Amino acid sequence: MTADAGPAAAPPSLAREVARARRRRRQGFLKRLFGHPSFLIGFMILAAFTMTALLAEWLAPYGPTRINYRAILAPPSAEHWLGTDGFGRDILSRVIHGTQVSLRIGIYVVVLTGIMGTVLGTLASYVRWLDALIMRGLDGLMAFPGVLLAIALAAALGPSETNAMIALTVAFTPRTARVVRASVLVVQEMQYIEAARAVGAGHGRIVFRYILANALSPLIVQLTFVFAVSIIAEAILSFLGVGPPPPAPSLGNIIADGRSYVQEAWWIAVFPGIVIAVAVLGLNLMGDGLRDVLDPRQRLGRDGH
Amino acid sequence: MRPQLQQSGLFRAITVASVLALSAGALGAPAALAQVQGGELVVVQGSNPPSLDAMVTSSQASRNINMNMYETLYGFSEDVRPIPILAEGVEISDDGLTYVFTLRQGVLFHNGKEMTSEDVKASLERYRVVGATANKLDPVREIEVTGPYEVTFHMVAPTPTFLESFSSPRAPAVIIPAEDAEAEAGRTSLIGTGPYRFVEFVPDSHVTIERFDDYTADTRHDGVDGFGGRKTAYLDRVIFRIIPEPGAQVAALEAGEVHIVEQMPMPAARRLADSPDITLYENMPWAFTTFHLNLNVPPTDNVKFREAVQVALDMEAIMAISSEGLYQLNHGWQYPGTAYWAGDIGAEYYNLGDVDRAQELLAEAGYDGETFSILTDPNIPQHGRAAVVIAEQLNGVGINAVINQVDWPTALSIRLQDEGWNGWTLQMGIEPYLGPVGTIATLTSPARPHFVVPDPELDALYQELISGVTLEERQETFSRIQARMYEIFASIKIGDSGLMQAGRANVQGFIPFRFPRMHDVWLEG
């Protein structure tokens, strides 16, 4: 059964044909995606957010932890565009650097959740006897609301950026694993999988080359949501004091610093709040766009008009 | 300002005045004041009292409440002298080896029983076992009941500072009924002799106390004097509400839901300075802002390194930020203008912010980038804010300072470990108030010094301080203590911070003190 030759490869002309069709489909998909107004707006917001984070060192007018006791709680001015906090630190600089923390946590959580979710989801569906074991375990985790679980874990592990990432990954993995499991279950019943098996492809090849490659799109959509939720959840954790410890700036802990001064120095809490709101809006718009484009029923509905 | 309200207020005032006039008897009536009997006053504070068993805790959150319910034999007057409260007085033998305390007669506990010398002995014996500062009774060899209203202390050795440390409110040696003497820490029936008595404690919500109508006022005084004096409870009930969030505390005050905020954030105080509804009470100085180093672990085990930390710090920046602007610079380990103020000793090391010299000292110390972990907490806001500024300044001279911010109880347990931290930010509130003995006791044996490893020379100076016979001798010793502090750089004095309190304008008679005194306070209108 273990034929190691390449009879699985299709004749060259057919392969070229398949590749071309695939490219065409992808181009059409991207065109539709960027033609979708809310996706485009969301994408631009997120791009701006990302660029701010990447260019923080150059964009921020001051160091994010630079203390100036002569400018405590200074209102927005030409010198400090968004004012200063109780340490005389420049809010603009802190917000800019804060986006870096959000983005870093968002990316790590997406990558880790993606890996964990894919491994667990695929194992659960591909290795039958593991299914019940893994899924019941994940159901147990899912019994807790995601953010609440993350808060509990972060509080138990202690405040640090790494621990916040771990906590969020644990909180978001079960849902992702479910999505992966569901689509792998569908894909692995496809005829081409059977065909691959028939020509003697090994488990590794079947899983990576055929099953996962075809089960990826729901995962990508899921991960964009994980990214969005991570940014909010990181802000929540930091606000509660279980995110990155001081003096590191993060959108959540800047707001936390400002909450005692809402009446005297509204700018501390308001500006990072606006940034979070806009970032979340951007991610939601992107998510809406993706859903519209990917959901065949909605597309049919619109095309029918 | 409706007429009925005014009328009823006036009526109550007249009633109180006449009651006072009757009870005051020969002493003459203080009836001219328009005190109002009754009402419910709400004080807000940030944290739960760790215990309402007054002996076992030295926490401010407990003291705020407990000192309204309990009393001691001796306590501090307004100008920090020991005065008799439950005692009639004390007679000290010439050799300093016997203290004969006579008790006031007719003082009732909240359970209606009269306080006698048996209760006093039982309370103090309990204090030896469960008291948070039980070592203040170490100089006492034996407590003997020598009459129904007389207790005699037999001392181990003459201790000239004994009465002062015995009067300390830090973890007060309060008098409770003899029936509670066997109770474990925190298991008493919460009965005392104070003007208010315990009603209920709902953790994370509130503590309620109510007026004790059979309170036996100390008629030797005309009015309140520090922890003692003649106390009169006007309010029916006092509720100590626990609200951790300072912003919420201020909002509650502005809305009139609470009457007194025990610790008012300075920006809010500045905003409300002109408000007709709010009265501000400034307490200055209130506490030392200090930074304690762990002498047991590198790099802080090296005195050169510690000196580098001392000269690197810009105290003005730390104080301006940590106290939100209510501070005074002070290098001394006593407040300026007090009896033990040691002048300029050490001032040459203070508030330097000298980067070059700090870096030279670091090179001398052979420092190579080891982590300098600063232990702090967000619950006492000055701690966390000071830590952030200190870390920033130390990073500026090349010290790899990191902040380990945990909650206050965790910080307290970590700092009791020999390892795992290098620096610890601490507001010392009550100790400097108690004078040099109270302050230095926390830095020397037999207690565990805040900087972990005892300094034999400082320990010897402390012994000299507590046995110094005359004030001049003790002042001289204290000067050498302060000089020693600036040789070992084990605990760093950052500055003196103040405490801002605020009340609704209708709170009358409130005089800020080391705890919110709820007697002789009344609500108008």
Short mmCIF file of C-alpha atoms in Angstrom, two decimals, chain A residues 65-67 69 72-73 86-87 89 159 245-247 259-261 263-264, chain B residues 245-246 254 267-268 271 314 316-317 320-321 324 385 388-389 392 403 405:
data_model
loop_
_atom_site.label_atom_id
_atom_site.label_comp_id
_atom_site.label_asym_id
_atom_site.label_seq_id
_atom_site.Cartn_x
_atom_site.Cartn_y
_atom_site.Cartn_z
CA THR A 65 8.20 56.01 30.06
CA ARG A 66 9.91 59.41 30.18
CA ILE A 67 8.82 61.11 33.38
CA TYR A 69 7.31 65.97 37.13
CA ILE A 72 1.99 66.43 35.60
CA LEU A 73 -1.56 66.11 34.25
CA GLY A 86 0.05 61.76 36.52
CA PHE A 87 3.75 61.08 35.92
CA ARG A 89 4.45 61.20 30.61
CA PRO A 159 1.00 40.10 35.44
CA PRO A 245 3.20 45.49 34.36
CA PRO A 246 4.03 49.19 34.75
CA PRO A 247 5.70 51.25 33.49
CA ARG A 259 -9.71 56.36 35.55
CA SER A 260 -9.02 58.11 38.86
CA TYR A 261 -8.66 61.41 37.06
CA GLN A 263 -12.94 64.52 35.95
CA GLU A 264 -9.63 66.32 36.31
CA GLU B 245 -11.55 53.07 43.61
CA PRO B 246 -10.46 56.64 44.46
CA GLU B 254 -19.71 64.85 45.51
CA PRO B 267 -6.20 66.41 41.68
CA ALA B 268 -9.78 66.00 42.91
CA ARG B 271 -10.73 70.73 41.63
CA ASP B 314 15.98 62.77 42.40
CA GLU B 316 11.78 65.94 44.30
CA ALA B 317 10.52 64.16 41.18
CA ALA B 320 5.99 65.38 43.42
CA ILE B 321 4.60 62.41 41.52
CA GLU B 324 0.53 64.17 43.70
CA ARG B 385 3.82 55.66 41.74
CA VAL B 388 7.65 53.79 38.69
CA VAL B 389 9.65 56.99 39.14
CA GLU B 392 12.87 55.19 35.61
CA ILE B 403 8.99 46.60 38.81
CA GLN B 405 3.78 45.04 41.18
#
